[in-house]
mmCIF file of C-alpha atoms and ligand atoms in Angstrom:
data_model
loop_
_atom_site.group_PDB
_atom_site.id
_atom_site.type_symbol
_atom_site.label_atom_id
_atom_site.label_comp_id
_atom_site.label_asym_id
_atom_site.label_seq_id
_atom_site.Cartn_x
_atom_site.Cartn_y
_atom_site.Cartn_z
ATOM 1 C CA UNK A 9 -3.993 17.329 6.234
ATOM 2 C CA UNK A 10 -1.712 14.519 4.786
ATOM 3 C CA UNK A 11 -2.713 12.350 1.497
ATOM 4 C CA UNK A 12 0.073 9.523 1.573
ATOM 5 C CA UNK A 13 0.887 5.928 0.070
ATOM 6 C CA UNK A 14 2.890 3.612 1.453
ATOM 7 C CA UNK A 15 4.137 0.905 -0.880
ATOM 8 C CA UNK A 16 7.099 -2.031 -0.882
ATOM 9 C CA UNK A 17 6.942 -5.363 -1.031
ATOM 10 C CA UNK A 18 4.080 -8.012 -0.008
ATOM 11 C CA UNK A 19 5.582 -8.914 2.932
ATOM 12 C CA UNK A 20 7.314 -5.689 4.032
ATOM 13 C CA UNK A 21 5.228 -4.466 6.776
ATOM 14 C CA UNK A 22 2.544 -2.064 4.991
ATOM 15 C CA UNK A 23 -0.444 -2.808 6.782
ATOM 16 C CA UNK A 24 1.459 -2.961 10.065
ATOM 17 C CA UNK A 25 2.705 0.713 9.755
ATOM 18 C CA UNK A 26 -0.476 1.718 8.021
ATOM 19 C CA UNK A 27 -2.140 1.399 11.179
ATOM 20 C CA UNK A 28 0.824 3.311 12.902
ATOM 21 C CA UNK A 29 0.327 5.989 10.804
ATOM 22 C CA UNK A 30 -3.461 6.449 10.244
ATOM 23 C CA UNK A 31 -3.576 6.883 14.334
ATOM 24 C CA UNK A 32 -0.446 9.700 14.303
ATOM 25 C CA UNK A 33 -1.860 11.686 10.953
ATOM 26 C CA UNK A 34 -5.339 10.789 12.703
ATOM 27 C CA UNK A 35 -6.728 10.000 8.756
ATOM 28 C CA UNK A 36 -7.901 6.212 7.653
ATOM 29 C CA UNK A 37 -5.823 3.776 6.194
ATOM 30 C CA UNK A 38 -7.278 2.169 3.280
ATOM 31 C CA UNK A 39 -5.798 -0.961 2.336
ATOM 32 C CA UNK A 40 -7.573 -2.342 -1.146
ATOM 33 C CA UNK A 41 -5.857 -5.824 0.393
ATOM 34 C CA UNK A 42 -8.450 -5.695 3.430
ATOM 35 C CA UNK A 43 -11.539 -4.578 1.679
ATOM 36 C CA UNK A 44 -10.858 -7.692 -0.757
ATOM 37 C CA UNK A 45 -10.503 -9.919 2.030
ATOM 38 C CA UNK A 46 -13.263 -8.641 4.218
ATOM 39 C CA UNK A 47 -15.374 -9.153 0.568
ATOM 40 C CA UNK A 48 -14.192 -12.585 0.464
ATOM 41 C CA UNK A 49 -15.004 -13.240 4.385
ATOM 42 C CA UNK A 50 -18.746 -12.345 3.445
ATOM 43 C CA UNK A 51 -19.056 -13.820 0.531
ATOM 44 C CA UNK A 52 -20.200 -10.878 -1.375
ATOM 45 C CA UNK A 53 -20.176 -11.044 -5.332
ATOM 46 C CA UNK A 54 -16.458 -8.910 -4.858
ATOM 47 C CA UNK A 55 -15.527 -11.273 -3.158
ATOM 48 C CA UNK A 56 -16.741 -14.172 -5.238
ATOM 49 C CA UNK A 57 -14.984 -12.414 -8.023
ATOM 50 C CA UNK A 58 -11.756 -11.945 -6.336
ATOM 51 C CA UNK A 59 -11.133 -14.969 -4.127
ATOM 52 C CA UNK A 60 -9.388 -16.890 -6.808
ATOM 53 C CA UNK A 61 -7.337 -14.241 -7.909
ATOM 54 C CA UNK A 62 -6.045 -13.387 -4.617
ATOM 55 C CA UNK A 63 -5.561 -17.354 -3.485
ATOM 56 C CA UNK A 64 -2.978 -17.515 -6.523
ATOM 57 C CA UNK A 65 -1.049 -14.582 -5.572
ATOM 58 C CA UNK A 66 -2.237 -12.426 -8.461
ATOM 59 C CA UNK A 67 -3.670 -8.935 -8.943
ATOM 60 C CA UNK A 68 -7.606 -8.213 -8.857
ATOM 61 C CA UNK A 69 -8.540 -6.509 -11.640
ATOM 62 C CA UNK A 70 -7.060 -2.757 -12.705
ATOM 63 C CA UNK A 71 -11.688 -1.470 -13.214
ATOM 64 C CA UNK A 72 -12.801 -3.624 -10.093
ATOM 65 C CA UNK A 73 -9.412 -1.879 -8.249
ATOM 66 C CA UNK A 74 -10.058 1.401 -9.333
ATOM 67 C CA UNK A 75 -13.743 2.035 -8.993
ATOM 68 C CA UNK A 76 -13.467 0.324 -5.413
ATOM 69 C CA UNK A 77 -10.497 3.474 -4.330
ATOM 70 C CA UNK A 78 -13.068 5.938 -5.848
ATOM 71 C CA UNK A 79 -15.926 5.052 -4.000
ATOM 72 C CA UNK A 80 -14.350 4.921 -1.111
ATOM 73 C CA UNK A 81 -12.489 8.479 -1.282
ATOM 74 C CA UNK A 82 -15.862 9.535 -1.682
ATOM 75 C CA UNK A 83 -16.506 9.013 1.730
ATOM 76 C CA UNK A 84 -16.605 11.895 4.852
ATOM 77 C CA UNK A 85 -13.869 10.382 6.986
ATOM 78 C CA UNK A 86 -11.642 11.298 3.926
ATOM 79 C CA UNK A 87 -12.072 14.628 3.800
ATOM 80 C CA UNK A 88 -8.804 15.539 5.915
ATOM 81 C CA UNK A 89 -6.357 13.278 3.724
ATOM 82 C CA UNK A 90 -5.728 9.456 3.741
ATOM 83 C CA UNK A 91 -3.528 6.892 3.424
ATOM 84 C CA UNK A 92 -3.835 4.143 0.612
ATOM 85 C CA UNK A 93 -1.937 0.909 1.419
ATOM 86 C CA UNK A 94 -1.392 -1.470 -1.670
ATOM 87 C CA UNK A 95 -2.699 1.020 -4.043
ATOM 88 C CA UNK A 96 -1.404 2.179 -6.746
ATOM 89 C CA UNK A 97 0.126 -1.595 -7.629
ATOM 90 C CA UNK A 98 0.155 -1.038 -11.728
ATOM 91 C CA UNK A 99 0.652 2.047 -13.916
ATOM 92 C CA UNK A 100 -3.098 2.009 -15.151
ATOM 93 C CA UNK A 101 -3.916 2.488 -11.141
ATOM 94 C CA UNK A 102 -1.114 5.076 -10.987
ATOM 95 C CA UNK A 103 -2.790 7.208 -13.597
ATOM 96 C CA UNK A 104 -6.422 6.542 -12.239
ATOM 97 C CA UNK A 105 -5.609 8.180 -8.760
ATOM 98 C CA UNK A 106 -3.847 10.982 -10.458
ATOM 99 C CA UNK A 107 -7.243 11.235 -12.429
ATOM 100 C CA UNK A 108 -9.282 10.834 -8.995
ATOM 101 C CA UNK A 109 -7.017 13.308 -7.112
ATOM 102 C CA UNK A 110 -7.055 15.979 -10.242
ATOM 103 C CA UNK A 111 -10.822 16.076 -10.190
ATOM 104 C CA UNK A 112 -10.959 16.570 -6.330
ATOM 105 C CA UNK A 113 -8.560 19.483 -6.752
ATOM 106 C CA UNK A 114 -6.459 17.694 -4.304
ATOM 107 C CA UNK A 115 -2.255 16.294 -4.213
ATOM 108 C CA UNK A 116 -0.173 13.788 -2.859
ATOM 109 C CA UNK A 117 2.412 14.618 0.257
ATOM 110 C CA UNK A 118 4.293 11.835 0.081
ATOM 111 C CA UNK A 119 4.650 8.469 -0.892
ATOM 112 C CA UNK A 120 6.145 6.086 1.395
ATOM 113 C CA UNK A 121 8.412 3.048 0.136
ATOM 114 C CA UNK A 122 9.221 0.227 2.992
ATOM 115 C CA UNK A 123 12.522 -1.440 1.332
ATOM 116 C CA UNK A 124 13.291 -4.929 2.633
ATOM 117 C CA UNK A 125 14.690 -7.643 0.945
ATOM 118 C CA UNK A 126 13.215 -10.863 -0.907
ATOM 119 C CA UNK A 127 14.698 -13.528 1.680
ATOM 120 C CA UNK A 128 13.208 -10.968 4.896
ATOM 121 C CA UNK A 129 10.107 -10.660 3.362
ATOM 122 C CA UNK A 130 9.299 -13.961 2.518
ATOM 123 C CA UNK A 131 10.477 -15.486 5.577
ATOM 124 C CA UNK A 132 7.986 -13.151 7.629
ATOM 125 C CA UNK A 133 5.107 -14.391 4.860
ATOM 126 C CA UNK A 134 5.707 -17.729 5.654
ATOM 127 C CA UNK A 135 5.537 -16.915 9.415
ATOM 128 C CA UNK A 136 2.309 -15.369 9.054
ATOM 129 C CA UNK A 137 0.858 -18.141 7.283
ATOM 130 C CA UNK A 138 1.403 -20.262 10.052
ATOM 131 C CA UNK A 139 -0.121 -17.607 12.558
ATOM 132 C CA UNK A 140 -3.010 -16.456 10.782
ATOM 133 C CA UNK A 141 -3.539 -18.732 7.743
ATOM 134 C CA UNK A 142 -4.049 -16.622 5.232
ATOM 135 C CA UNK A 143 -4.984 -17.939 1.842
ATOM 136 C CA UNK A 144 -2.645 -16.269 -0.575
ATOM 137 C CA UNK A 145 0.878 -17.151 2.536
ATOM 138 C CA UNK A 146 1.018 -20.281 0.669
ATOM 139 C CA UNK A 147 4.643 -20.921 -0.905
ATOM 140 C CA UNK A 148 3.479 -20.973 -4.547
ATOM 141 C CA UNK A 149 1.505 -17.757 -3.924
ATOM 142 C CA UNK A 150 3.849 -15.853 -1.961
ATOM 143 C CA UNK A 151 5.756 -16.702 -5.462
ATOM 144 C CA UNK A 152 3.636 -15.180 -7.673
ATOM 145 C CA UNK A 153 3.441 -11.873 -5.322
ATOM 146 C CA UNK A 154 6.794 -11.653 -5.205
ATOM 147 C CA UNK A 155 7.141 -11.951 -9.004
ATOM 148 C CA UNK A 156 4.484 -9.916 -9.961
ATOM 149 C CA UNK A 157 5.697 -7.124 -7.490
ATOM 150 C CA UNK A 158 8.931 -6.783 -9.450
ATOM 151 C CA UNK A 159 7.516 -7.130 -12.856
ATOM 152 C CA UNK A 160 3.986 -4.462 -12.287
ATOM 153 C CA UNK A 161 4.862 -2.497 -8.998
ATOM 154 C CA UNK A 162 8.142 -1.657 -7.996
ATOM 155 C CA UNK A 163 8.881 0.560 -11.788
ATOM 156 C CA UNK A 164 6.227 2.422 -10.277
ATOM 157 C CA UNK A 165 8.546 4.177 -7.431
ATOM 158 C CA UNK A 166 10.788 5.544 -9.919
ATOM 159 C CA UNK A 167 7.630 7.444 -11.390
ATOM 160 C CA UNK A 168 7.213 8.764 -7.795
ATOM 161 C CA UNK A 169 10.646 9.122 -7.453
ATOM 162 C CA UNK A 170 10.644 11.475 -10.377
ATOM 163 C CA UNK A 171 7.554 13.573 -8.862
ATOM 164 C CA UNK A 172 9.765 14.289 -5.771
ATOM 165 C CA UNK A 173 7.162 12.561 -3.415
ATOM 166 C CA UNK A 174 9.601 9.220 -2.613
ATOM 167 C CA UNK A 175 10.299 8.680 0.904
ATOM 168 C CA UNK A 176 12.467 5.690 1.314
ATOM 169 C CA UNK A 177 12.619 4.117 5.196
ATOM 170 C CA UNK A 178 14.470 0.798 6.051
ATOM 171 C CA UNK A 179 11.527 -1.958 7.152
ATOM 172 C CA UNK A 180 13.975 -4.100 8.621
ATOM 173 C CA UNK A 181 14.389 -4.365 12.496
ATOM 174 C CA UNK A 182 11.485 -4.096 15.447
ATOM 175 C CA UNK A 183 8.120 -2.908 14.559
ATOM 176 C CA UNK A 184 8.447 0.301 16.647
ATOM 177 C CA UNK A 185 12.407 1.074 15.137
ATOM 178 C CA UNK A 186 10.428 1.397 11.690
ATOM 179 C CA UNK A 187 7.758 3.549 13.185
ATOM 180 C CA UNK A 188 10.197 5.725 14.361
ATOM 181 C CA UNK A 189 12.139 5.936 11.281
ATOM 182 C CA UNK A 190 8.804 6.686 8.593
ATOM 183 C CA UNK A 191 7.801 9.428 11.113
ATOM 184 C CA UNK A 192 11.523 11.165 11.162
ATOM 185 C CA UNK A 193 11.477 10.617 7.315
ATOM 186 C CA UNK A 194 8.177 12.023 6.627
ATOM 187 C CA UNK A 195 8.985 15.137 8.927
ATOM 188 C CA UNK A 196 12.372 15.481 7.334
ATOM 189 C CA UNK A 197 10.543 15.361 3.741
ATOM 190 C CA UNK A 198 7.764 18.093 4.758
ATOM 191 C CA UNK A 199 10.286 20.120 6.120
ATOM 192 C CA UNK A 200 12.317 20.060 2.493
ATOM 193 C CA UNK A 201 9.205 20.375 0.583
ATOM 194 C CA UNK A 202 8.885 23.166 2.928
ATOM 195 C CA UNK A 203 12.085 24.926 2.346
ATOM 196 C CA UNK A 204 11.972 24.731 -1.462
ATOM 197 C CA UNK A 205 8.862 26.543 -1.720
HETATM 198 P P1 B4P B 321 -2.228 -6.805 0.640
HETATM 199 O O1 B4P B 321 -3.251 -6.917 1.696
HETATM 200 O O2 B4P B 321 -1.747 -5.439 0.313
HETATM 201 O O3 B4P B 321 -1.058 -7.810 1.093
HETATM 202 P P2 B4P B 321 0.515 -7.697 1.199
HETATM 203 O O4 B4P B 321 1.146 -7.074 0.009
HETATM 204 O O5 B4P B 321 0.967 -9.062 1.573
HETATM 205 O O6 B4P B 321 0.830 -6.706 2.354
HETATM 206 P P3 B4P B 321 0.399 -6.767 3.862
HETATM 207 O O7 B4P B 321 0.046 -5.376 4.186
HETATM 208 O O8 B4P B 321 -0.606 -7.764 4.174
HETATM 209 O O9 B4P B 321 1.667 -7.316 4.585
HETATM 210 P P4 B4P B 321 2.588 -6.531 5.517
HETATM 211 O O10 B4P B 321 3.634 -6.122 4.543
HETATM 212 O O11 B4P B 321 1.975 -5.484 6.363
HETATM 213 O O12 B4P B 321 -2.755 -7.480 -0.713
HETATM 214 C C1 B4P B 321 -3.242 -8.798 -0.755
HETATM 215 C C2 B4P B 321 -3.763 -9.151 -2.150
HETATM 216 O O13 B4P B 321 -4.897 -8.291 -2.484
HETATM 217 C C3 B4P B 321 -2.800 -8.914 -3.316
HETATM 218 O O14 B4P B 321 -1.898 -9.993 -3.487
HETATM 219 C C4 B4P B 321 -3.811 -8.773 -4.490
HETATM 220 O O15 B4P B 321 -4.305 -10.031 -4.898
HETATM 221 C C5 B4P B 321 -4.946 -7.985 -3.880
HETATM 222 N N1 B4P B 321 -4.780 -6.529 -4.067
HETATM 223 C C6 B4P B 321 -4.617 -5.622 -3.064
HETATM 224 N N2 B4P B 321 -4.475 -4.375 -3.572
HETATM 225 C C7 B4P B 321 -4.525 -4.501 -4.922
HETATM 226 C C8 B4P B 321 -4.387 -3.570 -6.001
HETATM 227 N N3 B4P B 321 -4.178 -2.261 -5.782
HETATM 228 N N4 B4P B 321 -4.484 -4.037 -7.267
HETATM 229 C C9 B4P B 321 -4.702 -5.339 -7.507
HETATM 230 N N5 B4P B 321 -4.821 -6.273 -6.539
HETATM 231 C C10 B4P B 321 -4.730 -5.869 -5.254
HETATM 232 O O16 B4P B 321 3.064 -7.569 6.631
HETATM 233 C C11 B4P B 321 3.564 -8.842 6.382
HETATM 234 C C12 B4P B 321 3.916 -9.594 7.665
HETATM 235 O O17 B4P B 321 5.111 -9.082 8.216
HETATM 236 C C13 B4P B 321 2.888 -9.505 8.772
HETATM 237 O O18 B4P B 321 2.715 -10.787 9.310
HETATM 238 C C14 B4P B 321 3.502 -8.585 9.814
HETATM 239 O O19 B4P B 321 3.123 -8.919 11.118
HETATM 240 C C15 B4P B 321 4.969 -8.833 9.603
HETATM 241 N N6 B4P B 321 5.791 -7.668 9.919
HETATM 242 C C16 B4P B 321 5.501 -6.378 9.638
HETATM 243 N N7 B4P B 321 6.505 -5.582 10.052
HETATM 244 C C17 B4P B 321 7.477 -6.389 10.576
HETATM 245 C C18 B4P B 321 8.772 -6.165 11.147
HETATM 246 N N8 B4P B 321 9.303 -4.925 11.269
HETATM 247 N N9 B4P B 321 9.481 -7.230 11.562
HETATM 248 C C19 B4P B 321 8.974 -8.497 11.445
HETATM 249 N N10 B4P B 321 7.753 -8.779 10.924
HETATM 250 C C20 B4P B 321 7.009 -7.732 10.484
#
């Protein structure tokens, strides 16, 4: 059983390792970035809604954000934990999930943080706009992220920080070299967690 975030940067690697670790912990990743974009794919009224917003680089809506996470941690393939990628991104989200999670009964584990910096991140954004064309990998967008990451979503680690749930793992180097590192990290945290109990 493992309930887990994994924030950083736009840019830092989230989804990638998301994957990683929704197939080790064998729970889903939900990233709120993918269910907006699949949305926006269909042209659903979501995804009418939120094309614009995400095209400019800025953040859908705390309500929209929030009732979307609680629907879908209503449903079975949940039950054994999670991971959320790209959610909590602003303090109002930060206090909705500690709402959700208090009225399931249920706790965090940990909360992952990939650090890598601006120039690394950016750099990889711009690479991926070339290989997959994503709307919002445009420079002026990638901008905005960047910006509004600093401004709404990186106090939020601190608050995490403060909780004792931070887990801090280099996302620089190979794919598989960060793997490695969140799953020593995360072993080394339940361990401590562990120990002080
Ligand atoms: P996301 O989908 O979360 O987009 P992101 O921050 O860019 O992260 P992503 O997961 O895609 O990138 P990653 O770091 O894995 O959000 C998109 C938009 O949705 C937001 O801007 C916002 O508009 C909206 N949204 C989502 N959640 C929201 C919320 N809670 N509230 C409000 N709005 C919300 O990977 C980046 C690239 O790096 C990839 O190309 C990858 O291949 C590459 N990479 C990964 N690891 C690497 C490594 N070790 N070395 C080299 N390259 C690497």
């Amino acid at each position: 059983m493992m309930r887990l975030l994994i924030m950083g940067p736009p840019g830092a690697g989230k989804g990638t390792q998301a994957k990683k670790i929704s197939e080790h912990y064998n729970i889903p990743a939900i990233s709120t970035g993918d269910i907006f974009r699949a949305n926006v794919s269909q042209g659903t009224p979501l995804g009418l809604v939120v094309q614009k917003i995400m095209a400019d680089g800025g953040y859908v809506g705390d309500d929209i954000t929030n009732d979307l996470v609680t629907n879908r941690l209503l449903e079975d393939d949940t039950n054994d934990g999670w991971l959320l990628d790209g959610y909590p991104r602003t303090l109002q989200q930060v206090e909705h999930l500690d709402d959700v999670m208090g009225e399931h009964g249920v706790h965090l584990d940990a909360v992952l943080c990939l650090v890598a910096d601006v120039d690394e991140v950016v750099q990889r954004l711009h690479l991926r706009a070339v290989q997959e064309g994503r709307d919002d990998d445009n420079p002026d967008a990638i901008r905005a992220r960047q910006e509004k990451y600093l401004l709404e979503t990186e106090p939020l680690i601190e608050t995490y920080r403060e909780r004792g749930l931070l887990v801090e793992v280099d996302g620089l180097g190979p794919v598989q070299d960060v793997t490695v590192r969140i799953f020593n990290a995360l072993d080394q945290h339940a361990k401590l967690v562990g120990e002080s109990h």
